[in-house]
Coordinates of C-alpha atoms and ligand atoms in Angstrom, one line a residue:
Chain A
M28 CA -20.5 11.9 -37.9
N29 CA -17.6 13.2 -39.9
E30 CA -19.1 16.6 -40.8
Y31 CA -18.7 17.5 -37.2
A32 CA -15.4 18.2 -35.5
I33 CA -16.8 17.5 -32.1
K34 CA -20.0 15.5 -31.4
V35 CA -21.1 15.0 -27.8
E36 CA -24.1 13.3 -26.3
G37 CA -25.1 13.1 -22.7
L38 CA -21.5 13.6 -21.5
T39 CA -21.2 13.4 -17.8
K40 CA -18.5 13.5 -15.2
R41 CA -18.9 12.9 -11.6
F42 CA -16.4 13.2 -8.8
G43 CA -17.9 11.1 -6.0
D44 CA -21.5 12.4 -5.5
F45 CA -20.7 15.7 -7.2
T46 CA -21.7 16.0 -10.8
A47 CA -19.3 18.5 -12.4
V48 CA -20.5 18.0 -15.9
D49 CA -24.2 16.9 -16.2
A50 CA -25.2 15.2 -19.5
I51 CA -24.1 17.8 -22.0
T52 CA -25.0 17.4 -25.6
F53 CA -23.8 19.5 -28.6
N54 CA -22.0 19.4 -31.9
V55 CA -19.3 21.6 -33.3
S56 CA -18.9 22.0 -37.0
K57 CA -15.5 22.0 -38.7
G58 CA -13.9 25.4 -39.0
E59 CA -16.3 26.8 -36.4
I60 CA -15.3 29.1 -33.5
F61 CA -17.2 27.6 -30.6
G62 CA -17.4 29.6 -27.4
F63 CA -17.8 27.6 -24.2
L64 CA -19.1 30.0 -21.5
G65 CA -19.8 29.5 -17.9
A66 CA -19.2 31.0 -14.5
N67 CA -16.4 29.8 -12.2
G68 CA -16.8 26.1 -11.4
A69 CA -19.5 25.6 -14.1
G70 CA -17.6 22.6 -15.4
K71 CA -15.9 24.0 -18.5
T72 CA -12.5 22.7 -17.8
T73 CA -13.8 19.3 -16.7
A74 CA -15.8 19.0 -20.0
M75 CA -12.9 20.0 -22.1
R76 CA -10.6 17.5 -20.4
M77 CA -12.9 14.7 -21.3
L78 CA -12.8 15.8 -24.9
I79 CA -9.1 15.9 -25.2
G80 CA -8.5 12.5 -23.5
L81 CA -7.2 13.7 -20.2
S82 CA -10.2 12.5 -18.2
K83 CA -12.5 9.5 -18.6
P84 CA -16.2 10.3 -19.0
T85 CA -18.5 8.8 -16.3
E86 CA -21.3 8.6 -18.8
G87 CA -22.2 9.6 -22.3
T88 CA -20.5 9.5 -25.6
G89 CA -18.2 11.9 -27.5
Y90 CA -16.4 12.0 -30.8
V91 CA -13.6 14.3 -31.5
A92 CA -12.1 14.5 -35.0
G93 CA -14.0 11.3 -35.8
F94 CA -12.6 9.3 -32.9
D95 CA -14.3 8.0 -29.8
I96 CA -13.2 9.8 -26.7
R97 CA -13.6 6.7 -24.7
T98 CA -11.6 4.2 -26.7
E99 CA -9.5 6.2 -29.2
A100 CA -8.1 9.0 -27.0
E101 CA -4.6 8.5 -28.3
K102 CA -5.7 8.9 -31.9
I103 CA -7.6 12.1 -31.0
K104 CA -4.4 13.5 -29.6
K105 CA -2.6 13.5 -32.9
G106 CA -5.2 15.9 -34.4
I107 CA -5.8 18.3 -31.6
G108 CA -4.0 21.1 -29.8
Y109 CA -4.6 22.2 -26.2
M110 CA -3.8 25.3 -24.3
S111 CA -4.6 24.8 -20.7
Q112 CA -6.0 27.3 -18.3
K113 CA -2.8 27.2 -16.3
F114 CA 0.3 28.3 -18.2
S115 CA 2.1 25.1 -18.9
L116 CA 5.1 25.6 -21.1
Y117 CA 8.5 25.0 -19.4
N118 CA 9.4 28.2 -17.6
D119 CA 13.0 27.3 -17.3
L120 CA 13.4 26.6 -21.1
T121 CA 13.7 29.3 -23.7
V122 CA 11.1 30.2 -26.3
K123 CA 13.1 28.2 -28.9
E124 CA 13.6 25.2 -26.6
N125 CA 9.9 25.0 -25.8
I126 CA 8.9 25.1 -29.5
R127 CA 11.6 22.5 -30.3
F128 CA 10.5 20.2 -27.5
Y129 CA 6.8 20.2 -28.4
G130 CA 7.5 20.0 -32.1
G131 CA 9.8 17.1 -31.4
I132 CA 7.4 15.1 -29.3
Y133 CA 4.6 15.6 -31.9
G134 CA 7.0 13.9 -34.3
L135 CA 7.9 16.9 -36.5
S136 CA 11.1 16.6 -38.5
K137 CA 14.1 18.9 -37.7
K138 CA 13.3 20.9 -40.8
Q139 CA 9.7 21.3 -39.9
I140 CA 10.7 22.4 -36.4
T141 CA 13.1 25.0 -37.7
K142 CA 10.4 26.4 -40.0
K143 CA 7.8 26.4 -37.3
T144 CA 10.2 28.2 -34.9
T145 CA 10.9 30.9 -37.4
E146 CA 7.3 31.3 -38.1
I147 CA 6.2 31.6 -34.5
M148 CA 9.0 34.0 -33.6
E149 CA 8.2 36.2 -36.6
E150 CA 4.5 36.2 -35.9
L151 CA 4.9 37.1 -32.3
G152 CA 8.0 39.3 -32.7
L153 CA 10.0 37.2 -30.2
F154 CA 13.4 37.4 -31.7
E155 CA 15.0 39.6 -29.0
V156 CA 13.8 37.2 -26.3
A157 CA 14.4 34.0 -28.1
K158 CA 17.2 32.9 -25.8
K159 CA 15.5 34.0 -22.6
P160 CA 13.7 31.6 -20.4
V161 CA 10.0 31.7 -20.9
A162 CA 9.6 32.8 -17.3
A163 CA 11.0 36.2 -18.2
L164 CA 8.2 37.0 -20.7
P165 CA 5.2 39.1 -19.9
L166 CA 2.0 37.2 -19.4
G167 CA 0.4 38.3 -22.7
W168 CA 3.4 37.0 -24.7
K169 CA 3.4 33.8 -22.7
Q170 CA -0.2 33.2 -23.6
R171 CA 0.3 33.9 -27.2
L172 CA 3.3 31.7 -27.3
A173 CA 1.4 28.9 -25.5
F174 CA -1.3 29.2 -28.2
A175 CA 1.3 29.1 -31.0
V176 CA 3.0 26.0 -29.4
S177 CA -0.4 24.2 -29.1
M178 CA -0.7 24.4 -32.8
V179 CA 2.9 23.4 -33.7
H180 CA 1.7 20.2 -35.3
D181 CA -1.1 21.8 -37.3
P182 CA -4.0 20.2 -35.5
E183 CA -7.5 20.2 -36.9
I184 CA -9.1 21.3 -33.7
V185 CA -7.6 23.6 -31.0
F186 CA -8.9 23.6 -27.5
L187 CA -8.3 26.8 -25.6
D188 CA -9.1 27.0 -21.9
E189 CA -9.5 30.7 -20.9
P190 CA -6.6 31.7 -23.1
T191 CA -7.0 35.4 -22.4
G192 CA -7.4 35.1 -18.6
G193 CA -5.7 38.0 -16.9
V194 CA -4.2 39.7 -19.9
D195 CA -4.9 43.3 -21.0
P196 CA -7.5 44.2 -23.6
H197 CA -4.9 45.1 -26.2
V198 CA -3.4 41.6 -26.0
R199 CA -6.8 40.1 -26.0
R200 CA -7.6 41.7 -29.3
Q201 CA -4.4 40.4 -30.8
F202 CA -5.2 37.0 -29.5
W203 CA -8.6 37.0 -31.1
E204 CA -7.1 38.1 -34.4
T205 CA -4.9 35.1 -34.3
I206 CA -7.9 32.9 -33.5
Y207 CA -9.7 34.3 -36.5
Q208 CA -6.7 33.6 -38.7
Q209 CA -6.6 30.1 -37.6
A210 CA -10.3 29.6 -38.1
D211 CA -10.0 31.0 -41.6
A212 CA -7.3 28.5 -42.2
G213 CA -9.9 25.8 -41.5
R214 CA -9.1 25.0 -37.9
T215 CA -11.9 24.4 -35.5
I216 CA -11.6 26.5 -32.3
F217 CA -13.1 25.4 -29.0
V218 CA -12.6 28.2 -26.6
T219 CA -13.8 28.8 -23.0
T220 CA -13.9 32.3 -21.7
H221 CA -15.1 34.5 -18.8
Y222 CA -15.3 37.6 -20.9
M223 CA -18.7 38.2 -22.4
D224 CA -17.4 40.6 -25.0
E225 CA -15.3 37.8 -26.4
A226 CA -18.5 35.7 -26.7
E227 CA -19.5 38.1 -29.5
Y228 CA -16.6 37.0 -31.6
C229 CA -17.7 33.3 -31.6
D230 CA -19.8 31.7 -34.3
R231 CA -21.8 29.9 -31.7
V232 CA -21.7 29.8 -27.9
S233 CA -22.9 27.5 -25.3
I234 CA -23.6 28.7 -21.8
M235 CA -23.0 26.3 -19.0
V236 CA -24.5 26.6 -15.6
A237 CA -23.7 24.2 -12.8
G238 CA -22.6 21.4 -15.1
K239 CA -25.5 21.8 -17.6
V240 CA -25.6 23.5 -21.0
E241 CA -28.4 25.9 -20.5
A242 CA -28.3 27.7 -23.9
L243 CA -26.6 27.1 -27.2
D244 CA -26.8 29.3 -30.3
S245 CA -25.1 32.1 -32.2
P246 CA -24.6 35.2 -30.1
D247 CA -27.2 37.1 -32.2
N248 CA -29.9 34.5 -31.8
L249 CA -29.2 34.2 -28.1
K250 CA -29.6 38.0 -27.6
N251 CA -32.9 37.8 -29.5
Q252 CA -34.1 34.9 -27.6
Y253 CA -33.3 36.4 -24.2
D254 CA -34.4 39.8 -25.3
S255 CA -31.0 41.4 -24.4
E256 CA -28.7 44.0 -25.8
T257 CA -25.4 42.2 -24.9
M258 CA -24.2 38.7 -24.2
D259 CA -23.6 40.0 -20.6
E260 CA -27.3 40.4 -20.2
V261 CA -28.0 37.0 -21.7
F262 CA -25.6 35.5 -19.3
L263 CA -27.0 37.2 -16.3
K264 CA -30.5 36.1 -17.2
L265 CA -29.4 32.5 -17.5
A266 CA -27.4 32.4 -14.4
R267 CA -30.2 33.7 -12.3
Chain B
M251 CA 13.1 6.9 -31.2
K252 CA 13.3 10.5 -32.3
I253 CA 10.6 11.5 -29.8
L254 CA 12.6 9.9 -27.0
A255 CA 15.7 11.9 -28.1
Y256 CA 13.7 15.1 -27.7
L257 CA 12.5 14.1 -24.3
I258 CA 16.0 13.3 -23.1
Q259 CA 17.4 16.5 -24.6
K260 CA 14.8 18.6 -22.8
E261 CA 15.5 16.9 -19.5
F262 CA 19.3 17.5 -19.8
T263 CA 18.7 21.1 -20.7
Q264 CA 16.7 21.5 -17.5
I265 CA 19.2 19.6 -15.4
F266 CA 22.1 21.7 -16.5
R267 CA 20.1 24.9 -16.0
N268 CA 19.1 23.9 -12.5
K269 CA 21.4 25.8 -10.1
A270 CA 20.6 23.6 -7.1
L271 CA 21.3 20.3 -8.8
L272 CA 25.0 20.7 -9.5
P273 CA 26.1 21.3 -5.9
M274 CA 23.7 18.6 -4.8
M275 CA 25.5 16.2 -7.1
T276 CA 29.0 17.0 -6.0
I277 CA 29.3 18.7 -2.6
L278 CA 26.5 16.9 -0.9
P279 CA 27.7 13.3 -1.5
I280 CA 31.3 14.2 -0.6
V281 CA 30.2 15.8 2.7
Q282 CA 28.0 12.9 3.5
L283 CA 30.7 10.5 2.7
I284 CA 33.1 12.1 5.0
V285 CA 30.7 12.7 7.9
L286 CA 29.1 9.3 7.8
S287 CA 32.3 7.3 7.3
N288 CA 34.1 9.1 10.1
A289 CA 31.3 9.5 12.5
A290 CA 30.7 5.8 12.5
S291 CA 34.4 4.9 12.7
N292 CA 35.3 7.1 15.6
E293 CA 33.1 5.2 18.0
V294 CA 34.8 1.9 17.4
K295 CA 38.3 2.2 18.7
N296 CA 38.0 -0.2 21.6
V297 CA 36.1 -3.5 21.5
N298 CA 35.7 -5.4 24.8
I299 CA 36.2 -9.1 24.2
V300 CA 35.7 -12.2 26.4
I301 CA 37.6 -15.3 25.2
V302 CA 36.4 -18.7 26.4
D303 CA 39.2 -21.1 25.7
K304 CA 37.9 -24.7 26.1
D305 CA 40.8 -26.2 24.3
H306 CA 43.8 -24.9 26.3
S307 CA 46.1 -26.0 23.6
E308 CA 49.1 -24.4 22.1
Q309 CA 47.2 -23.1 19.2
S310 CA 44.2 -21.8 21.2
R311 CA 46.6 -19.8 23.4
L312 CA 48.4 -18.5 20.3
L313 CA 45.1 -17.3 18.9
T314 CA 44.2 -15.6 22.2
R315 CA 47.6 -13.8 22.2
K316 CA 47.0 -12.7 18.6
V317 CA 43.7 -11.2 19.5
M318 CA 45.1 -9.5 22.5
A319 CA 48.0 -8.1 20.5
N320 CA 45.6 -6.1 18.5
D321 CA 45.2 -2.8 20.3
R322 CA 41.6 -2.5 19.3
F323 CA 40.6 -5.3 21.6
S324 CA 40.6 -5.3 25.4
L325 CA 40.4 -8.7 27.0
V326 CA 37.8 -8.3 29.7
S327 CA 38.0 -11.8 31.1
A328 CA 38.8 -15.3 30.1
P329 CA 36.4 -17.6 32.0
Y330 CA 36.3 -21.4 31.6
N331 CA 32.7 -21.7 30.6
K332 CA 30.3 -19.8 28.4
E333 CA 27.8 -19.1 31.2
D334 CA 30.3 -16.8 32.9
A335 CA 31.1 -15.1 29.6
M336 CA 27.4 -14.6 29.0
E337 CA 27.0 -13.0 32.3
T338 CA 29.7 -10.5 31.5
M339 CA 27.9 -9.7 28.3
Q340 CA 24.6 -9.3 30.1
K341 CA 26.2 -6.7 32.2
N342 CA 27.1 -5.0 29.0
D343 CA 30.8 -5.3 29.9
A344 CA 31.6 -7.3 26.8
D345 CA 30.9 -6.6 23.1
I346 CA 32.0 -9.9 21.8
I347 CA 32.5 -13.5 23.1
L348 CA 35.0 -15.7 21.2
E349 CA 34.5 -19.3 22.1
I350 CA 37.3 -21.8 21.2
P351 CA 35.8 -25.3 21.3
Q352 CA 37.4 -28.3 22.9
N353 CA 39.7 -30.3 20.6
F354 CA 40.2 -27.2 18.5
E355 CA 43.8 -27.9 17.8
R356 CA 43.3 -31.6 17.3
S357 CA 40.5 -31.3 14.8
F358 CA 42.4 -28.6 13.0
L359 CA 45.4 -30.9 12.6
K360 CA 43.1 -33.6 11.4
G361 CA 41.7 -31.3 8.8
E362 CA 38.2 -31.4 10.3
R363 CA 37.5 -27.7 10.1
P364 CA 36.9 -26.8 13.7
Q365 CA 34.3 -24.1 14.4
L366 CA 35.0 -21.0 16.4
Q367 CA 31.9 -19.3 17.7
I368 CA 31.6 -15.6 17.9
L369 CA 28.8 -14.2 20.0
V370 CA 27.9 -10.6 19.5
N371 CA 26.4 -8.1 21.9
A372 CA 23.5 -6.6 20.0
I373 CA 23.2 -3.7 22.3
N374 CA 26.5 -2.3 21.1
G375 CA 25.7 -3.4 17.6
Q376 CA 28.1 -1.0 16.0
Q377 CA 30.9 -1.9 18.3
A378 CA 30.3 -5.6 17.9
T379 CA 29.8 -5.5 14.2
V380 CA 33.1 -3.8 13.6
G381 CA 34.7 -6.0 16.3
V382 CA 33.6 -9.1 14.4
G383 CA 35.2 -7.6 11.3
Y384 CA 38.5 -7.2 13.1
L385 CA 38.3 -10.5 14.8
N386 CA 37.5 -12.3 11.5
S387 CA 40.5 -10.9 9.8
I388 CA 42.8 -11.8 12.8
I389 CA 41.5 -15.3 12.7
G390 CA 41.8 -15.4 8.9
R391 CA 45.5 -14.4 9.2
F392 CA 46.0 -16.8 12.0
N393 CA 44.6 -19.6 9.9
A394 CA 46.8 -18.7 7.0
E395 CA 49.9 -18.6 9.1
L396 CA 49.0 -21.9 10.7
M397 CA 48.7 -23.5 7.3
S398 CA 52.1 -22.4 6.2
D399 CA 53.9 -22.8 9.5
I400 CA 52.9 -26.3 10.3
K401 CA 54.4 -28.3 7.5
R402 CA 54.0 -31.6 9.2
P403 CA 52.7 -34.2 6.9
I404 CA 49.8 -35.1 9.1
V405 CA 48.3 -31.7 8.4
N406 CA 45.5 -32.2 6.0
K407 CA 45.4 -29.7 3.1
N408 CA 41.8 -28.9 3.9
A409 CA 42.5 -27.9 7.4
Q410 CA 40.8 -24.6 7.9
I411 CA 39.2 -22.8 10.8
Q412 CA 35.6 -22.2 10.3
I413 CA 34.1 -19.1 11.7
A414 CA 30.5 -19.2 12.6
S415 CA 30.1 -15.7 11.4
R416 CA 30.2 -13.5 8.4
N417 CA 33.4 -12.7 6.6
W418 CA 34.5 -9.2 6.2
Y419 CA 36.9 -8.5 3.4
N420 CA 38.9 -5.9 5.1
P421 CA 42.3 -7.1 6.0
E422 CA 43.6 -3.7 6.7
I423 CA 41.0 -3.3 9.5
E424 CA 40.4 0.1 8.2
Y425 CA 36.8 1.0 9.2
T426 CA 36.4 3.8 6.6
H427 CA 37.4 1.4 3.9
F428 CA 34.6 -0.8 5.0
M429 CA 32.0 2.0 5.3
A430 CA 32.8 4.2 2.4
P431 CA 31.9 1.9 -0.5
G432 CA 28.6 1.1 1.3
I433 CA 27.8 4.8 1.9
L434 CA 28.7 5.5 -1.7
A435 CA 26.2 3.0 -2.9
E436 CA 23.6 4.3 -0.5
L437 CA 24.1 7.9 -1.6
T438 CA 23.9 7.2 -5.3
A439 CA 20.8 5.1 -5.0
L440 CA 19.0 7.5 -2.6
L441 CA 19.7 10.7 -4.4
T442 CA 18.5 9.3 -7.7
I443 CA 15.3 8.0 -6.2
I444 CA 14.5 11.4 -4.8
L445 CA 15.5 13.3 -7.8
S446 CA 13.5 11.2 -10.2
A447 CA 10.4 11.1 -8.0
M448 CA 10.5 14.8 -7.4
N449 CA 11.0 15.6 -11.0
I450 CA 7.7 14.1 -12.3
V451 CA 5.7 15.3 -9.4
R452 CA 7.0 18.8 -10.0
E453 CA 5.8 18.6 -13.6
R454 CA 2.5 17.5 -12.3
E455 CA 2.3 20.4 -9.9
I456 CA 3.1 23.0 -12.4
G457 CA 0.9 21.4 -15.0
T458 CA 3.4 20.7 -17.7
I459 CA 2.7 17.0 -17.5
E460 CA -0.8 17.6 -18.7
Q461 CA 0.6 19.3 -21.8
I462 CA 2.6 16.2 -22.5
N463 CA -0.4 14.0 -21.8
V464 CA -2.4 15.6 -24.6
T465 CA 0.3 14.6 -27.1
P466 CA 0.2 11.2 -28.7
I467 CA 3.5 10.2 -26.9
K468 CA 3.6 6.6 -25.6
K469 CA 3.9 5.8 -21.9
W470 CA 7.2 4.0 -22.2
Q471 CA 8.6 6.9 -24.1
F472 CA 7.7 9.2 -21.3
I473 CA 9.2 6.9 -18.6
L474 CA 12.4 6.2 -20.6
G475 CA 12.7 9.9 -21.3
K476 CA 12.9 10.4 -17.5
L477 CA 14.9 7.3 -16.8
V478 CA 17.9 7.9 -19.2
P479 CA 18.8 11.4 -18.0
F480 CA 18.6 10.5 -14.3
L481 CA 20.6 7.4 -15.0
C482 CA 23.3 9.7 -16.2
V483 CA 23.0 11.8 -13.1
G484 CA 23.3 8.7 -11.0
L485 CA 26.4 7.6 -12.8
V486 CA 28.0 11.0 -12.3
L487 CA 27.2 10.8 -8.6
L488 CA 28.8 7.3 -8.5
T489 CA 31.9 8.6 -10.3
V490 CA 32.2 11.6 -8.0
G491 CA 31.7 9.4 -5.0
L492 CA 34.3 6.9 -6.1
I493 CA 36.9 9.6 -6.8
A494 CA 36.2 11.2 -3.5
S495 CA 36.4 7.9 -1.6
K496 CA 39.7 7.2 -3.3
L497 CA 41.2 10.6 -2.6
I498 CA 39.9 11.1 0.9
F499 CA 40.0 7.6 2.3
D500 CA 42.3 5.9 -0.1
I501 CA 39.8 3.0 -0.4
P502 CA 41.1 -0.1 -2.1
I503 CA 39.9 -0.7 -5.6
R504 CA 40.8 -4.4 -6.0
G505 CA 38.3 -5.5 -8.5
N506 CA 37.4 -4.2 -11.9
I507 CA 35.9 -0.7 -11.6
G508 CA 34.0 -1.4 -14.8
I509 CA 32.0 -4.1 -13.0
I510 CA 30.9 -1.5 -10.5
F511 CA 29.6 0.7 -13.3
I512 CA 27.9 -2.0 -15.2
Y513 CA 26.2 -3.2 -12.0
G514 CA 25.6 0.5 -11.1
I515 CA 23.6 1.0 -14.3
V516 CA 21.3 -2.0 -13.6
N517 CA 20.9 -0.8 -10.0
L518 CA 20.2 2.8 -10.9
V519 CA 17.6 1.6 -13.5
A520 CA 15.9 -0.3 -10.7
V521 CA 15.9 2.5 -8.1
L522 CA 14.8 5.0 -10.8
G523 CA 12.0 2.7 -11.7
L524 CA 10.9 2.9 -8.0
G525 CA 11.3 6.6 -8.0
L526 CA 9.1 6.9 -11.1
L527 CA 6.6 4.5 -9.6
I528 CA 6.3 6.6 -6.5
S529 CA 5.9 9.8 -8.5
N530 CA 2.9 8.2 -10.3
F531 CA 1.0 7.9 -7.0
A532 CA 1.9 11.3 -5.6
N533 CA 0.2 14.5 -6.5
T534 CA 2.4 16.9 -4.6
Q535 CA 6.1 16.9 -3.9
Q536 CA 5.4 16.6 -0.2
Q537 CA 3.6 13.3 -0.8
A538 CA 6.4 12.1 -3.0
I539 CA 9.0 12.9 -0.3
F540 CA 7.0 11.1 2.4
V541 CA 6.6 8.0 0.3
A542 CA 10.2 8.1 -0.9
F543 CA 11.4 8.4 2.7
F544 CA 9.3 5.5 3.8
F545 CA 11.2 3.3 1.3
I546 CA 14.5 5.0 2.0
L547 CA 14.3 4.4 5.7
I548 CA 13.5 0.7 5.2
F549 CA 16.2 0.3 2.6
V550 CA 18.9 2.0 4.7
L551 CA 18.1 0.1 7.8
M552 CA 18.0 -3.2 6.1
C553 CA 20.8 -2.9 3.6
G554 CA 23.6 -4.3 5.6
L555 CA 25.4 -1.0 6.0
F556 CA 24.9 -0.5 9.7
T557 CA 23.6 -3.9 10.7
P558 CA 25.1 -6.9 8.9
I559 CA 22.4 -8.8 7.0
D560 CA 23.7 -12.1 8.4
S561 CA 22.9 -11.0 11.9
M562 CA 19.3 -10.2 11.1
P563 CA 16.5 -12.7 11.8
K564 CA 15.7 -14.9 8.9
W565 CA 12.5 -13.2 7.9
A566 CA 14.3 -9.9 7.8
Q567 CA 17.0 -11.4 5.6
Y568 CA 14.4 -12.2 3.0
F569 CA 13.3 -8.6 3.2
T570 CA 16.6 -7.5 1.9
L571 CA 16.1 -9.4 -1.3
P572 CA 13.9 -6.7 -2.9
N573 CA 16.1 -4.0 -1.5
P574 CA 18.3 -2.7 -4.3
L575 CA 20.5 -0.9 -1.9
A576 CA 21.5 -4.1 -0.1
H577 CA 22.7 -5.6 -3.4
F578 CA 24.5 -2.4 -4.4
I579 CA 26.3 -2.3 -1.1
S580 CA 27.2 -5.9 -1.3
V581 CA 28.5 -5.5 -4.8
S582 CA 30.6 -2.4 -4.1
R583 CA 32.1 -4.1 -1.0
K584 CA 32.9 -7.3 -2.9
V585 CA 34.3 -5.7 -5.9
L586 CA 36.2 -2.9 -4.3
M587 CA 37.5 -4.6 -1.2
K588 CA 37.6 -8.3 -2.1
G589 CA 38.3 -7.9 -5.8
S590 CA 35.4 -10.0 -6.8
G591 CA 34.6 -10.6 -10.4
L592 CA 31.3 -10.9 -12.3
A593 CA 30.8 -14.5 -11.2
D594 CA 30.9 -13.6 -7.5
I595 CA 28.1 -11.1 -7.8
K596 CA 25.8 -12.9 -10.2
M597 CA 23.1 -13.3 -7.6
E598 CA 23.1 -9.6 -6.9
F599 CA 23.0 -9.0 -10.6
L600 CA 20.1 -11.3 -11.0
Y601 CA 18.0 -9.8 -8.2
T602 CA 18.7 -6.3 -9.2
F603 CA 17.8 -7.1 -12.8
L604 CA 14.5 -8.5 -11.7
L605 CA 13.8 -5.5 -9.5
A606 CA 14.6 -3.2 -12.4
I607 CA 12.1 -5.0 -14.6
V608 CA 9.4 -5.1 -12.0
F609 CA 9.7 -1.5 -10.8
N610 CA 9.9 -0.1 -14.4
S611 CA 7.0 -2.2 -15.7
L612 CA 5.0 -1.0 -12.8
A613 CA 6.0 2.5 -13.4
I614 CA 5.0 2.3 -17.1
W615 CA 1.8 0.5 -16.2
S616 CA 0.8 2.9 -13.4
Y617 CA 1.6 6.1 -15.4
K618 CA -1.9 7.3 -16.5
K619 CA -2.3 9.7 -19.3
Q620 CA -6.0 9.8 -18.5
S621 CA -7.6 10.2 -15.1
Ligands
ATP132 N1 -10.5 16.2 -9.9 C1 -11.6 16.8 -9.3 N2 -12.1 16.2 -8.2 C2 -13.2 16.7 -7.6 N3 -13.8 17.8 -8.0 C3 -13.4 18.4 -9.1 C4 -12.2 17.9 -9.8 N4 -12.0 18.7 -10.9 C5 -12.9 19.7 -10.8 N5 -13.8 19.5 -9.8 C6 -14.9 20.3 -9.5 O1 -15.7 20.4 -10.6 C7 -16.3 21.7 -10.7 C8 -16.1 22.2 -12.1 O2 -14.7 22.5 -12.2 P1 -14.1 23.1 -13.6 O3 -12.7 23.3 -13.3 O4 -14.5 22.2 -14.7 O5 -14.8 24.5 -13.7 P2 -14.6 25.7 -14.7 O6 -15.9 25.9 -15.4 O7 -13.4 25.3 -15.6 O8 -14.2 26.8 -13.8 P3 -13.2 28.0 -13.9 O9 -13.8 29.1 -14.7 O10 -12.9 28.4 -12.5 O11 -12.0 27.4 -14.6 C9 -15.7 22.5 -9.6 O12 -16.7 22.6 -8.6 C10 -14.5 21.8 -9.2 O13 -14.3 22.0 -7.8
MG133 MG1 -11.6 26.1 -15.9

């Protein structure tokens, strides 16, 4: 069990009669970049919310960082980072204040917070805007900041829900460079995306259609299997 | 503990940065204080009274004269029996009936505590309520004078007129003095309920609460992290309101102002708990406002500010027990106007303390990090 960062079996979520996530099963190895693809409403966010302890599964089992998602959600939370689809840092707080707040509630010491703050500001080149409310930042910077803040406590696993939604290709590339850095440093990355070119950057991808995982393999294997040139083609064939 | 400090620090940063909150905390309460206190008091300049004197004694006539000497009362009629008096009231020509029983003077001198009866016209509730207040203080003074004037040895030391009505601690008969402390308590409680309920729901709407829910923070830490900053906001409101009431209406501060603040803390914790509880069940600010107003309406109507609790039906009186506002108003009136000490408000303290525990436990229990 412990060789996997995430291990999921038959995970299901129903809202009334509607099955948003339908018995999905997969494993994610430690240090892997796992792409979680699917069209709008496929159930990506719902599945992710069950993994990070925000939503109770209707059926099935799941282990994240070695802990049961049903019974040990609070233990899981110490070791994971989450960047939600909707930007959710405090818009009325400054860059520094946001970092300090999340560092603080993850239990970091003052020294660690100061160090983290400097690190993040350097990395993202945010020094000129450090004292501005986050609301004033361009979307690309906001997203990168949100990613950095989600890792303020050095989690083993990071969950990113459409982290590059709506940002321009240049920022997306920067974003993926950071993802690679983090994966190289040993972090497991679980990322959902709409962009099929981004799927190519992942070690393995799963493709979700209407709540079910329809395909799961490395991008190259999938392209072979579906006799396609690009992931886009694979996706279109599956979705049909 | 450190985690809590970060939560509180963040909340304060947001409060101080919020441009709408500061005027809401200063101007709004002052305006409301002035408007409500005055609007209510202007109506009650003239109270129509009917006096049924069944005793026809020296003392009963003296009391009648005292009442008539007060220019707020107009004596409509002085019939011999209560039926005639009731008829006048039915026609809405009288706000209050004062009935002086037979043998009033005699039983007073014997030290038997005679009972005066005050009947109130509920149609002109406001008029009557205030009238009863005036009347009570006139009778109170009459009683005191009687005790000191009549030094005959047959007068029992216990001689005292009993009034079958509530006592209003307002010897100056200054209506704003009576209303302002109540309105002050009301404002403080209501604004803090709304502010706290809206705050969490707003975090839910913009999604930041989810980001907090994926951290290992404990539920009580989250709730306390909201409670402490808004408690401070409430105390600021209370201070602003007290200063304004003193400056504008020159309200009396007879008791220890510290007691008001100590009780205020307990009361604010209770109402904040309710605000937080509401926010746990609301997904949008609109829902929160609706539910908050549901409680606020009931609280305001049944807090004794506009209708005295004693004149409510028994079942309604029990309903005021879980109403933190009723206790706050009672405490502020008692301490400010009557000069009561801790011992006199221990029941209010007890009930409010229980409410604080219940509301906050429910708030912590119903706050779900997982859906
Ligand atoms: N709380 C809820 N109650 C009822 N239905 C829900 C709830 N949350 C999500 N759904 C439904 O479940 C389905 C899957 O939603 P989900 O947000 O997981 O999709 P997604 O793959 O993340 O889509 P997107 O790419 O748009 O983010 C949708 O049809 C959505 O309407
Ligand atoms: Mg989604």
